[in-house]
mmCIF file of C-alpha atoms and ligand atoms in Angstrom:
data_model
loop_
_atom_site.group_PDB
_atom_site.id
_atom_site.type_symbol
_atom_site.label_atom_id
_atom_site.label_comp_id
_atom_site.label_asym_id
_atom_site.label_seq_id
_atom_site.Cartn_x
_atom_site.Cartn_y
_atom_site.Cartn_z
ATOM 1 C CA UNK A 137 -28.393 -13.199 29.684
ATOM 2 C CA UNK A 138 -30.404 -16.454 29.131
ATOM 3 C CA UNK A 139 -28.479 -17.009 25.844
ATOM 4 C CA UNK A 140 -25.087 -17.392 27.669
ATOM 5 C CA UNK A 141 -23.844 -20.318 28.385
ATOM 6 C CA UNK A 142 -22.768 -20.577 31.515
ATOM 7 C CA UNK A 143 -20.580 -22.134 34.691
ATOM 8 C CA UNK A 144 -22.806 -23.500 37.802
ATOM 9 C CA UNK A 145 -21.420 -22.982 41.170
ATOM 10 C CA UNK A 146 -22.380 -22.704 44.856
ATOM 11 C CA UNK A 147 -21.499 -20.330 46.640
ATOM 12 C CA UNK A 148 -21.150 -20.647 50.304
ATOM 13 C CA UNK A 149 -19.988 -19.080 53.344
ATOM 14 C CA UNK A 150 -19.671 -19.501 57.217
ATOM 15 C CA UNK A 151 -18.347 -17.567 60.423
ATOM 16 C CA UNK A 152 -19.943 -15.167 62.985
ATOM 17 C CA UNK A 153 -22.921 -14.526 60.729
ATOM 18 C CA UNK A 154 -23.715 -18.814 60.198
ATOM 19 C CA UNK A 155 -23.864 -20.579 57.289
ATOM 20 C CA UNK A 156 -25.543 -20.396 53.766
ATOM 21 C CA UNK A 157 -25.367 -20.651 50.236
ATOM 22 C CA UNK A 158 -26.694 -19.689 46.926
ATOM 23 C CA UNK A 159 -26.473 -21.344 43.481
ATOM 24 C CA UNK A 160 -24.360 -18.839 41.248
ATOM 25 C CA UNK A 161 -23.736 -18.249 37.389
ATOM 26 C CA UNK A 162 -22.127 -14.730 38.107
ATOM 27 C CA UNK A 163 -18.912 -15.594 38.578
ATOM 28 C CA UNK A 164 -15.788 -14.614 37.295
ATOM 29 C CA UNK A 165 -12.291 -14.196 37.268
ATOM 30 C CA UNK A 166 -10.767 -10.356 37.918
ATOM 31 C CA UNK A 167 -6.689 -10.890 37.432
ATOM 32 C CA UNK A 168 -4.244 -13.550 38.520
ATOM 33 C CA UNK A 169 -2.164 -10.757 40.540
ATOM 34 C CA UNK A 170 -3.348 -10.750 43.164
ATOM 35 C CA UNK A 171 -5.818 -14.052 42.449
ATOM 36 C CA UNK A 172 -9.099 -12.300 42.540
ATOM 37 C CA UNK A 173 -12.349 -13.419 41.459
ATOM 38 C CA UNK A 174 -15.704 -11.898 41.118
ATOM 39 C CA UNK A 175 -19.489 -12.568 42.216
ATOM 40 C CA UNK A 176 -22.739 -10.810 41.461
ATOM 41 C CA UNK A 177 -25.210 -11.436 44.055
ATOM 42 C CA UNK A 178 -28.620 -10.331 44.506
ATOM 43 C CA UNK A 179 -29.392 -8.371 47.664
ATOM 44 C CA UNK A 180 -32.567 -10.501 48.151
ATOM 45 C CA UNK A 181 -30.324 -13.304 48.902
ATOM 46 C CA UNK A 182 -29.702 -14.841 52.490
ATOM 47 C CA UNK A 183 -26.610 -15.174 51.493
ATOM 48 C CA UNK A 184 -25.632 -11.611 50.590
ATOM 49 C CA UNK A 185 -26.092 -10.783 54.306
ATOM 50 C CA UNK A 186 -23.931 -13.657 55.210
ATOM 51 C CA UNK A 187 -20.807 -13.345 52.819
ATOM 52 C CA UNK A 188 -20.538 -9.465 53.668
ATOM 53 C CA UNK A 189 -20.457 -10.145 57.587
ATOM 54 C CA UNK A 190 -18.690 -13.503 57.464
ATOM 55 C CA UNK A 191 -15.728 -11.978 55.288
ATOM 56 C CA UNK A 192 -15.407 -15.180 53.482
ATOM 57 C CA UNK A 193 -17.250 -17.641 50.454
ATOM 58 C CA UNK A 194 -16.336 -20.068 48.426
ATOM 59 C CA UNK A 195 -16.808 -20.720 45.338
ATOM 60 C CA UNK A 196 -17.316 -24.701 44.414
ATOM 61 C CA UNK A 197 -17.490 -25.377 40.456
ATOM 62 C CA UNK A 198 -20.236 -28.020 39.755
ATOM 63 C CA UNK A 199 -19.664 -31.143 37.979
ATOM 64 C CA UNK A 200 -22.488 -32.678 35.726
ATOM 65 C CA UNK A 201 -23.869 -35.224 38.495
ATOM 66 C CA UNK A 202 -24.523 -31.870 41.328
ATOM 67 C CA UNK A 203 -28.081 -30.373 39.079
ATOM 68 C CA UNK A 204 -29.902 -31.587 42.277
ATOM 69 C CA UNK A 205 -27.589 -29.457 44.798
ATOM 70 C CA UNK A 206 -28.416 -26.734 42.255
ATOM 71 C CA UNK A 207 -31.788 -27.073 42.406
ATOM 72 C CA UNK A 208 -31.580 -27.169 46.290
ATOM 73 C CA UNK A 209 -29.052 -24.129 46.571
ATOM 74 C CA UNK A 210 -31.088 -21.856 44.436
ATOM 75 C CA UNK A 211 -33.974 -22.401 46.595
ATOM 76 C CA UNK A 212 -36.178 -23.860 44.194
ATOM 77 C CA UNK A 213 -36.847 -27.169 46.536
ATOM 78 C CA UNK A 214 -37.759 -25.443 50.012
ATOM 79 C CA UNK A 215 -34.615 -25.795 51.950
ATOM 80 C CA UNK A 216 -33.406 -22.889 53.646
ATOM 81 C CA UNK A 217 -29.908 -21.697 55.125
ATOM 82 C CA UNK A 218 -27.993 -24.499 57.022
ATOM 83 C CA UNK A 219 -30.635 -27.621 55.720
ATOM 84 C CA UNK A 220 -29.256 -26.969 52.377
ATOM 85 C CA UNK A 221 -25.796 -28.468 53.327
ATOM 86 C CA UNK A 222 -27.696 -31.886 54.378
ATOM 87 C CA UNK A 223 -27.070 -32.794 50.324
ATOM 88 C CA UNK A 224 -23.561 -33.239 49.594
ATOM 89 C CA UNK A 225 -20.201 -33.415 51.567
ATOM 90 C CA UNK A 226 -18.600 -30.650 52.655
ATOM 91 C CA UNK A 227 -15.288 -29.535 54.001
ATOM 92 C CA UNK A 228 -13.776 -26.146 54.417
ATOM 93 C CA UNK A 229 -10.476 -25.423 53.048
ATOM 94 C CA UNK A 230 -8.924 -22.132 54.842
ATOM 95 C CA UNK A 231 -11.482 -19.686 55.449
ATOM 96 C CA UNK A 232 -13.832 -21.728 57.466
ATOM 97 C CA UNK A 233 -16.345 -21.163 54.442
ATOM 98 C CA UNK A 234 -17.319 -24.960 52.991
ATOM 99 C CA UNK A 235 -16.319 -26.505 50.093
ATOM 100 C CA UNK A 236 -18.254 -28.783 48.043
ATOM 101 C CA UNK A 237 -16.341 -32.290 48.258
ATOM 102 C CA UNK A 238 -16.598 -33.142 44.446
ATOM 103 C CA UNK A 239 -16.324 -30.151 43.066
ATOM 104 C CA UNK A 240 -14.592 -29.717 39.766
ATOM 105 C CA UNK A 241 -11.900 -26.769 41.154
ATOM 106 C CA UNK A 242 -12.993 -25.052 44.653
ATOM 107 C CA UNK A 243 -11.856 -21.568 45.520
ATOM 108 C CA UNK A 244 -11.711 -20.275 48.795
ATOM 109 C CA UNK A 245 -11.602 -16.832 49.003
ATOM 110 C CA UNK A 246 -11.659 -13.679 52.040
ATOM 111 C CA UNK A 247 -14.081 -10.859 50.692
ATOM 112 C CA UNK A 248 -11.917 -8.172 49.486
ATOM 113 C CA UNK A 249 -13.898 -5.822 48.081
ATOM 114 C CA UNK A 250 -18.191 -4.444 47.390
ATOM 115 C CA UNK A 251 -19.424 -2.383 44.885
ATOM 116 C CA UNK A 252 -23.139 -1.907 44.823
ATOM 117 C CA UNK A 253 -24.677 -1.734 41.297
ATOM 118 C CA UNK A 254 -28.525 -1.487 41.262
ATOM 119 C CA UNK A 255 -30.162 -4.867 42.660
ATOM 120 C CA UNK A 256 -26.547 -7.126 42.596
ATOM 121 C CA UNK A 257 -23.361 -6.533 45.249
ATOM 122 C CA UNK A 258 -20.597 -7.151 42.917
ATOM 123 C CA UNK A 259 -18.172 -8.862 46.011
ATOM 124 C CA UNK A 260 -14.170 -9.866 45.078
ATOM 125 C CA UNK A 261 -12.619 -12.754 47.036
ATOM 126 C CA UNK A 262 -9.172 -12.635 47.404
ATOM 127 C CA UNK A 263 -8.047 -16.287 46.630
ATOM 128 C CA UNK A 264 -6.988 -17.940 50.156
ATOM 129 C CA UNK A 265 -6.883 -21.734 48.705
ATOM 130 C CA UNK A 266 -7.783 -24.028 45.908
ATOM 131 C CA UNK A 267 -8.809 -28.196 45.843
ATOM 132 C CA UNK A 268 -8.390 -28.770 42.182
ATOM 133 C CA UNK A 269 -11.314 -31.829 42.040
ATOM 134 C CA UNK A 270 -11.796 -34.788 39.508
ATOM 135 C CA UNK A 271 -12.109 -34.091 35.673
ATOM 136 C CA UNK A 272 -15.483 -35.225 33.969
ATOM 137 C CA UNK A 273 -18.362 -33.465 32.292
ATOM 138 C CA UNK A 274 -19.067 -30.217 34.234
ATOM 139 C CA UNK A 275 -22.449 -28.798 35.293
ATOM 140 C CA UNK A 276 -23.775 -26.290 32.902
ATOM 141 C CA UNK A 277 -26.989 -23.718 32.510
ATOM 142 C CA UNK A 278 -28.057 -22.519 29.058
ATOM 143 C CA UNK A 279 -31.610 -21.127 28.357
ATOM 144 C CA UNK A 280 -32.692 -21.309 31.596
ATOM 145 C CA UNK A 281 -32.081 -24.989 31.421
ATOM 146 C CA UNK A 282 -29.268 -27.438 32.875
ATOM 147 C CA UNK A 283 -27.237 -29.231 30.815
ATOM 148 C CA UNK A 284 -24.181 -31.390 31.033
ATOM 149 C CA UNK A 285 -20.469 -29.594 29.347
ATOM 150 C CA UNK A 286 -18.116 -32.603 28.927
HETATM 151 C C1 LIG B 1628 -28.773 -21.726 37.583
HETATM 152 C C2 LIG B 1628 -28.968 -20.608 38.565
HETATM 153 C C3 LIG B 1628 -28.045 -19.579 38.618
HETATM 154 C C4 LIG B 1628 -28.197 -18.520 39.509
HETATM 155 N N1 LIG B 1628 -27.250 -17.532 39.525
HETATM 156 C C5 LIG B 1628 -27.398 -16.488 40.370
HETATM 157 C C6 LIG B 1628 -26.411 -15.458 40.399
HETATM 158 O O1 LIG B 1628 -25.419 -15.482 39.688
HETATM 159 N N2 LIG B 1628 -26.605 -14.432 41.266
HETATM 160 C C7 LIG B 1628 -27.698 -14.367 42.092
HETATM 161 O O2 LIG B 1628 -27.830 -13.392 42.844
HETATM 162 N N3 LIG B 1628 -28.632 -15.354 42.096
HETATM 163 C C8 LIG B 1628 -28.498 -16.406 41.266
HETATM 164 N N4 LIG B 1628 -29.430 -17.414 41.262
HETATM 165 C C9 LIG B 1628 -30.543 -17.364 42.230
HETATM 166 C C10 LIG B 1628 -30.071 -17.827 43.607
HETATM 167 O O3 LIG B 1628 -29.562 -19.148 43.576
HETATM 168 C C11 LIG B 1628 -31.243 -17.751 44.620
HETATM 169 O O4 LIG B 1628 -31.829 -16.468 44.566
HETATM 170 C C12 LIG B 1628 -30.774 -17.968 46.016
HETATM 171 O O5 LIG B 1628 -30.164 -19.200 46.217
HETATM 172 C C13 LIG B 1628 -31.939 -17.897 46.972
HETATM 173 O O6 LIG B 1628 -31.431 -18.149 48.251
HETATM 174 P P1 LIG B 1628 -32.202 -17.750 49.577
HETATM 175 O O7 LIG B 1628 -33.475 -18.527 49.535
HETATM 176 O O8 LIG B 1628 -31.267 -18.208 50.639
HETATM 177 O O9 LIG B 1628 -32.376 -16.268 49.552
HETATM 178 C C14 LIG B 1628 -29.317 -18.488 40.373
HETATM 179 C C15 LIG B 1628 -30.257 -19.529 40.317
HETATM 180 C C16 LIG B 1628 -30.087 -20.571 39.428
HETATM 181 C C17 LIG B 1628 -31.097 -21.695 39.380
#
């Protein structure tokens, strides 16, 4: 999967369950009718838990200039649930679930459907709202390896 080149997002959610967020290539779109899109998350993630009870995420597309919230939303830099959202600006759209201020396109999205395939919840969000964000060079991971996708 390494030799795909990929997206970056974050994913995040809030409600009942409290906030959190993961850093996410796995994302996709399902069908336009309704607008559904796709995520594959690892069960091992706090915020597999959260999305499931919360009923909501959203997805924010990462420009360029975010590697360092991708760092610190993957884990990788020792922040954990809510501390993560210290970086950035953030601002929820409908759901409740926050959206990266800066984002290229963010998608907020109720949880509309889980299928469990091995170690990954495959979870479709039912698009609820969309901030279309600035163009500019977006945030991209190849080879286990950031790079910048103008
Ligand atoms: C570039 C990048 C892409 C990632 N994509 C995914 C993904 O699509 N699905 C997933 O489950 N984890 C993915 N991860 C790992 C999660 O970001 C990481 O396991 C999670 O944030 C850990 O959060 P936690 O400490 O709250 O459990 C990715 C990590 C990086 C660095």
């Amino acid at each position: 999967m390494s030799r795909i080149a990929t997206a970056v997002h974050v994913v995040a959610t809030d409600g009942p369950a409290g906030l959190g967020g993961a850093t996410m290539t796995a994302v996709a779109s399902v069908t336009d009718a309704p607008p559904t899109l796709l995520i594959c998350l690892n069960h091992g993630s706090t915020a597999n838990a959260l999305i499931k009870a919360n009923g909501v995420f959203c997805v924010s597309v990462l420009p360029a200039e975010a590697r360092a919230l991708a760092e610190i939303f993957s884990g990788r830099t020792g922040l954990h649930g809510r501390e993560r959202f210290t970086a950035g600006v953030w601002s929820p759209l409908v759901t409740g679930a926050p959206a990266l201020d800066g984002a290229r396109v963010a998608i907020d999205c109720h949880v509309s459907g889980v299928s469990e395939v091995g170690t990954h919840s495959v979870i479709f969000g039912a698009v609820a709202a969309v901030r279309t964000g600035a163009d500019g060079p977006a945030l991209a991971y190849l080879d286990r390896a950031f790079a910048s996708l103008a």
